[in-house]
């Protein structure tokens, strides 16, 4: 069973003459152990897709299921619980708490979600893996764009979710760091048995993906995974 599945998702914004059809009959699924990429240009509907997949907004029609449970059939409290326990977001706005040091961002997660998070040794290992173990006493305002992104990735993974949803996680990174993030996401998917879904316009990530979807004007197609041999 796919850990997350979207069936015939449509999303409209606005109404009347200003009504726009942003997602068209999207079908998508992700399994544990997979890094899935959704690649498309700016404005193609990537962030809308990701926030609907994570239950942060609702589709106009169609169904999102997590572990076989339809999100629309859950109560608000059940949906919040599912999101908290099973889904990790790395959003474009990062949403680090500005007045907390890096190490305190994780304490904050422990306060909001009391169980199932990584322990201190596992956290240390993750920070080393991301190359940010020396930044724990810094405030978000003291970090570069790339460092901020890596802290946001660490914070999402700290809660040990089944599904990681990342929106343009490599936007501010140079090619070497892009490769590291690609490898890291792939490794996390494999070793920690997670479904990692990355939406991006960054084609440099494609070589790390197990499965790639393309999105264009709100229409999604599954792309062939690897570049054809020359
Ligand atoms: N809340 C909203 N209200 C109206 N239009 C929106 C809203 N959110 C996104 N859109 C529109 O939907 C389209 C897709 O946006 P988005 O999902 O952010 O694309 P991407 O992440 O690929 O850049 C864009 O044309 C955008 O202007
Ligand atoms: Mg976007």
Short mmCIF file of C-alpha atoms and ligand atoms in Angstrom, two decimals:
data_model
loop_
_atom_site.label_atom_id
_atom_site.label_comp_id
_atom_site.label_asym_id
_atom_site.label_seq_id
_atom_site.Cartn_x
_atom_site.Cartn_y
_atom_site.Cartn_z
CA UNK A 1 0.00 0.00 0.00
CA UNK A 2 1.25 3.45 -0.88
CA UNK A 3 1.92 5.58 2.16
CA UNK A 4 0.38 8.58 0.41
CA UNK A 5 -1.95 8.69 -2.54
CA UNK A 6 -3.74 11.48 -4.42
CA UNK A 7 -6.63 10.54 -6.67
CA UNK A 8 -8.17 12.84 -9.27
CA UNK A 9 -7.24 16.02 -7.42
CA UNK A 10 -8.52 19.31 -8.81
CA UNK A 11 -7.94 22.69 -7.28
CA UNK A 12 -9.53 25.98 -8.24
CA UNK A 13 -8.78 29.38 -6.75
CA UNK A 14 -11.15 32.32 -6.92
CA UNK A 15 -14.60 32.43 -8.46
CA UNK A 16 -16.51 33.84 -11.41
CA UNK A 17 -14.36 35.35 -14.14
CA UNK A 18 -11.26 35.25 -11.93
CA UNK A 19 -11.61 31.52 -11.25
CA UNK A 20 -8.39 29.66 -12.04
CA UNK A 21 -7.95 25.92 -12.42
CA UNK A 22 -4.58 25.31 -10.76
CA UNK A 23 -4.47 21.49 -10.48
CA UNK A 24 -6.03 19.22 -13.13
CA UNK A 25 -6.93 15.61 -12.25
CA UNK A 26 -3.73 14.88 -10.37
CA UNK A 27 -2.94 11.24 -9.64
CA UNK A 28 0.09 10.55 -7.51
CA UNK A 29 1.41 7.96 -5.12
CA UNK A 30 4.51 7.47 -3.02
CA UNK A 31 5.86 4.44 -1.22
CA UNK A 32 8.19 4.14 1.72
CA UNK A 33 11.84 3.96 0.78
CA UNK A 34 11.36 6.20 -2.26
CA UNK A 35 12.58 9.65 -3.16
CA UNK A 36 9.93 11.10 -5.45
CA UNK A 37 10.52 14.28 -7.35
CA UNK A 38 7.88 16.55 -8.82
CA UNK A 39 9.60 18.84 -11.30
CA UNK A 40 8.02 21.85 -12.93
CA UNK A 41 8.53 25.54 -13.63
CA UNK A 42 7.46 28.38 -11.39
CA UNK A 43 3.68 28.76 -11.27
CA UNK A 44 2.99 25.20 -12.43
CA UNK A 45 1.22 24.25 -9.18
CA UNK A 46 4.00 22.55 -7.17
CA UNK A 47 3.41 24.29 -3.85
CA UNK A 48 -0.35 23.91 -4.19
CA UNK A 49 0.11 20.19 -4.86
CA UNK A 50 2.43 19.76 -1.87
CA UNK A 51 0.24 21.61 0.61
CA UNK A 52 -2.78 19.58 -0.52
CA UNK A 53 -0.78 16.34 -0.19
CA UNK A 54 0.14 17.36 3.36
CA UNK A 55 -3.37 18.37 4.34
CA UNK A 56 -2.50 22.06 4.76
CA UNK A 57 -5.22 22.96 2.28
CA UNK A 58 -8.10 20.98 0.84
CA UNK A 59 -8.63 20.11 -2.82
CA UNK A 60 -11.73 21.32 -4.67
CA UNK A 61 -12.34 17.70 -5.66
CA UNK A 62 -10.59 14.37 -5.40
CA UNK A 63 -9.15 12.40 -2.52
CA UNK A 64 -5.91 12.40 -0.52
CA UNK A 65 -5.18 9.23 1.46
CA UNK A 66 -2.41 8.63 3.97
CA UNK A 67 -1.77 5.00 4.92
CA UNK A 68 -5.07 4.18 3.21
CA UNK A 69 -7.06 6.69 5.27
CA UNK A 70 -8.93 9.36 3.38
CA UNK A 71 -8.05 12.77 4.86
CA UNK A 72 -11.49 14.19 4.06
CA UNK A 73 -13.10 11.54 6.26
CA UNK A 74 -11.06 12.50 9.33
CA UNK A 75 -12.15 15.07 11.90
CA UNK A 76 -10.08 18.24 12.15
CA UNK A 77 -8.44 16.87 15.31
CA UNK A 78 -7.62 13.56 13.65
CA UNK A 79 -6.21 15.36 10.62
CA UNK A 80 -4.03 17.57 12.84
CA UNK A 81 -2.77 14.49 14.65
CA UNK A 82 -1.98 12.68 11.41
CA UNK A 83 -0.10 15.72 10.11
CA UNK A 84 1.86 16.09 13.33
CA UNK A 85 2.85 12.43 13.61
CA UNK A 86 3.26 11.31 10.05
CA UNK A 87 4.17 14.27 7.89
CA UNK A 88 7.30 16.40 8.00
CA UNK A 89 7.29 19.65 6.05
CA UNK A 90 10.27 21.53 4.70
CA UNK A 91 8.47 24.59 3.36
CA UNK A 92 9.83 27.46 1.30
CA UNK A 93 9.34 29.88 4.17
CA UNK A 94 11.38 27.51 6.44
CA UNK A 95 9.30 28.57 9.45
CA UNK A 96 12.16 28.39 11.94
CA UNK A 97 11.24 30.17 15.17
CA UNK A 98 13.31 33.40 14.98
CA UNK A 99 13.98 33.82 18.72
CA UNK A 100 15.13 30.23 19.29
CA UNK A 101 18.68 29.00 18.76
CA UNK A 102 19.13 26.10 16.36
CA UNK A 103 19.32 23.55 19.20
CA UNK A 104 16.17 25.02 20.74
CA UNK A 105 14.23 24.51 17.50
CA UNK A 106 14.35 20.79 18.32
CA UNK A 107 13.31 21.30 21.95
CA UNK A 108 10.37 23.17 20.53
CA UNK A 109 9.39 20.15 18.42
CA UNK A 110 9.61 18.00 21.57
CA UNK A 111 7.13 20.33 23.29
CA UNK A 112 4.65 20.24 20.43
CA UNK A 113 5.06 16.53 19.63
CA UNK A 114 5.97 14.60 22.73
CA UNK A 115 6.64 11.15 21.32
CA UNK A 116 8.48 9.44 18.55
CA UNK A 117 11.13 12.10 17.89
CA UNK A 118 14.81 11.31 17.46
CA UNK A 119 16.88 11.01 20.62
CA UNK A 120 19.91 13.25 21.27
CA UNK A 121 22.42 10.79 19.75
CA UNK A 122 20.30 10.39 16.61
CA UNK A 123 19.88 14.14 16.37
CA UNK A 124 23.65 14.61 16.62
CA UNK A 125 24.16 12.10 13.83
CA UNK A 126 21.62 13.90 11.65
CA UNK A 127 23.26 17.29 12.26
CA UNK A 128 26.65 15.85 11.34
CA UNK A 129 25.16 14.28 8.22
CA UNK A 130 23.81 17.71 7.23
CA UNK A 131 27.03 19.52 8.18
CA UNK A 132 25.33 21.81 10.68
CA UNK A 133 26.54 20.37 13.99
CA UNK A 134 28.52 23.53 14.71
CA UNK A 135 25.56 25.85 14.28
CA UNK A 136 23.49 24.73 17.26
CA UNK A 137 24.09 27.92 19.26
CA UNK A 138 23.17 30.27 16.44
CA UNK A 139 19.89 32.06 15.89
CA UNK A 140 18.12 31.69 12.51
CA UNK A 141 19.00 35.32 11.70
CA UNK A 142 22.71 34.42 11.87
CA UNK A 143 22.48 31.63 9.29
CA UNK A 144 23.02 31.79 5.53
CA UNK A 145 20.22 30.71 3.19
CA UNK A 146 21.76 27.29 2.67
CA UNK A 147 22.33 26.76 6.40
CA UNK A 148 18.75 27.79 7.14
CA UNK A 149 17.51 25.23 4.65
CA UNK A 150 19.57 22.48 6.21
CA UNK A 151 18.30 23.35 9.69
CA UNK A 152 14.74 23.25 8.34
CA UNK A 153 15.44 19.82 6.82
CA UNK A 154 16.89 18.62 10.16
CA UNK A 155 13.91 19.91 12.07
CA UNK A 156 11.46 18.11 9.80
CA UNK A 157 13.43 14.86 10.09
CA UNK A 158 13.85 15.19 13.86
CA UNK A 159 10.15 14.42 14.30
CA UNK A 160 10.77 11.15 12.45
CA UNK A 161 7.74 11.36 10.13
CA UNK A 162 6.73 8.64 7.64
CA UNK A 163 6.41 11.19 4.86
CA UNK A 164 8.67 14.16 4.21
CA UNK A 165 7.29 16.88 1.94
CA UNK A 166 9.86 19.41 0.79
CA UNK A 167 9.23 22.54 -1.27
CA UNK A 168 12.25 23.71 -3.29
CA UNK A 169 14.76 22.52 -0.66
CA UNK A 170 17.75 23.35 -2.84
CA UNK A 171 16.75 26.83 -3.97
CA UNK A 172 19.70 28.65 -2.40
CA UNK A 173 22.34 25.94 -2.76
CA UNK A 174 25.34 25.54 -5.05
CA UNK A 175 25.72 22.36 -7.10
CA UNK A 176 27.86 20.52 -4.52
CA UNK A 177 25.28 21.15 -1.81
CA UNK A 178 22.45 20.18 -4.18
CA UNK A 179 24.11 16.81 -4.69
CA UNK A 180 24.48 16.40 -0.92
CA UNK A 181 20.83 17.20 -0.30
CA UNK A 182 19.80 14.85 -3.13
CA UNK A 183 21.93 12.04 -1.69
CA UNK A 184 20.78 12.75 1.84
CA UNK A 185 17.09 12.68 0.93
CA UNK A 186 17.61 9.47 -1.01
CA UNK A 187 19.56 7.88 1.84
CA UNK A 188 16.94 8.96 4.38
CA UNK A 189 14.20 7.47 2.23
CA UNK A 190 16.11 4.16 2.03
CA UNK A 191 17.65 3.79 5.48
CA UNK A 192 14.76 5.24 7.46
CA UNK A 193 12.06 3.82 5.20
CA UNK A 194 10.36 7.12 4.49
CA UNK A 195 8.51 8.47 1.51
CA UNK A 196 10.32 11.66 0.58
CA UNK A 197 8.48 13.93 -1.85
CA UNK A 198 10.36 16.92 -3.21
CA UNK A 199 8.78 19.55 -5.46
CA UNK A 200 11.30 21.60 -7.34
CA UNK A 201 12.24 23.35 -10.54
CA UNK A 202 15.81 22.12 -9.93
CA UNK A 203 16.52 19.42 -12.52
CA UNK A 204 19.88 18.81 -10.82
CA UNK A 205 17.98 16.66 -8.30
CA UNK A 206 16.58 14.30 -10.92
CA UNK A 207 19.50 11.88 -10.87
CA UNK A 208 18.79 11.08 -7.21
CA UNK A 209 15.08 10.33 -7.61
CA UNK A 210 13.53 6.87 -7.68
CA UNK A 211 10.52 8.28 -9.47
CA UNK A 212 9.97 11.62 -11.18
CA UNK A 213 6.72 13.35 -12.03
CA UNK A 214 6.54 16.40 -14.23
CA UNK A 215 4.04 19.15 -13.58
CA UNK A 216 3.15 21.74 -16.19
CA UNK A 217 0.21 24.14 -15.98
CA UNK A 218 -1.24 22.02 -13.19
CA UNK A 219 -1.12 18.77 -15.15
CA UNK A 220 1.05 15.99 -13.82
CA UNK A 221 2.65 13.18 -15.78
CA UNK A 222 5.05 10.51 -14.63
CA UNK A 223 8.39 10.96 -16.32
CA UNK A 224 10.85 8.25 -17.14
CA UNK A 225 13.13 7.98 -14.23
CA UNK A 226 16.64 7.96 -15.57
CA UNK A 227 18.12 9.91 -18.41
CA UNK A 228 18.33 7.63 -21.46
CA UNK A 229 21.81 6.29 -22.16
CA UNK A 230 23.57 8.24 -24.86
N1 LIG B 1 -4.18 31.21 -2.73
C1 LIG B 1 -4.15 31.40 -4.05
N2 LIG B 1 -5.07 32.17 -4.65
C2 LIG B 1 -5.07 32.35 -5.99
N3 LIG B 1 -4.17 31.81 -6.83
C3 LIG B 1 -3.22 31.04 -6.28
C4 LIG B 1 -3.16 30.79 -4.88
N4 LIG B 1 -2.09 29.97 -4.63
C5 LIG B 1 -1.54 29.73 -5.82
N5 LIG B 1 -2.19 30.36 -6.82
C6 LIG B 1 -1.88 30.30 -8.26
O1 LIG B 1 -1.76 28.94 -8.62
C7 LIG B 1 -0.72 28.75 -9.56
C8 LIG B 1 0.27 27.73 -9.02
O2 LIG B 1 0.92 28.27 -7.89
P1 LIG B 1 1.97 27.44 -7.03
O3 LIG B 1 1.33 26.17 -6.59
O4 LIG B 1 2.51 28.34 -5.99
O5 LIG B 1 3.07 27.12 -8.14
P2 LIG B 1 4.63 26.76 -7.98
O6 LIG B 1 4.87 26.33 -6.57
O7 LIG B 1 4.86 25.67 -8.98
O8 LIG B 1 5.39 27.98 -8.32
C9 LIG B 1 -0.11 30.12 -9.80
O9 LIG B 1 -0.66 30.65 -10.96
C10 LIG B 1 -0.53 30.90 -8.58
O10 LIG B 1 -0.64 32.26 -8.88
MG1 LIG B 2 6.20 27.00 -5.14
#
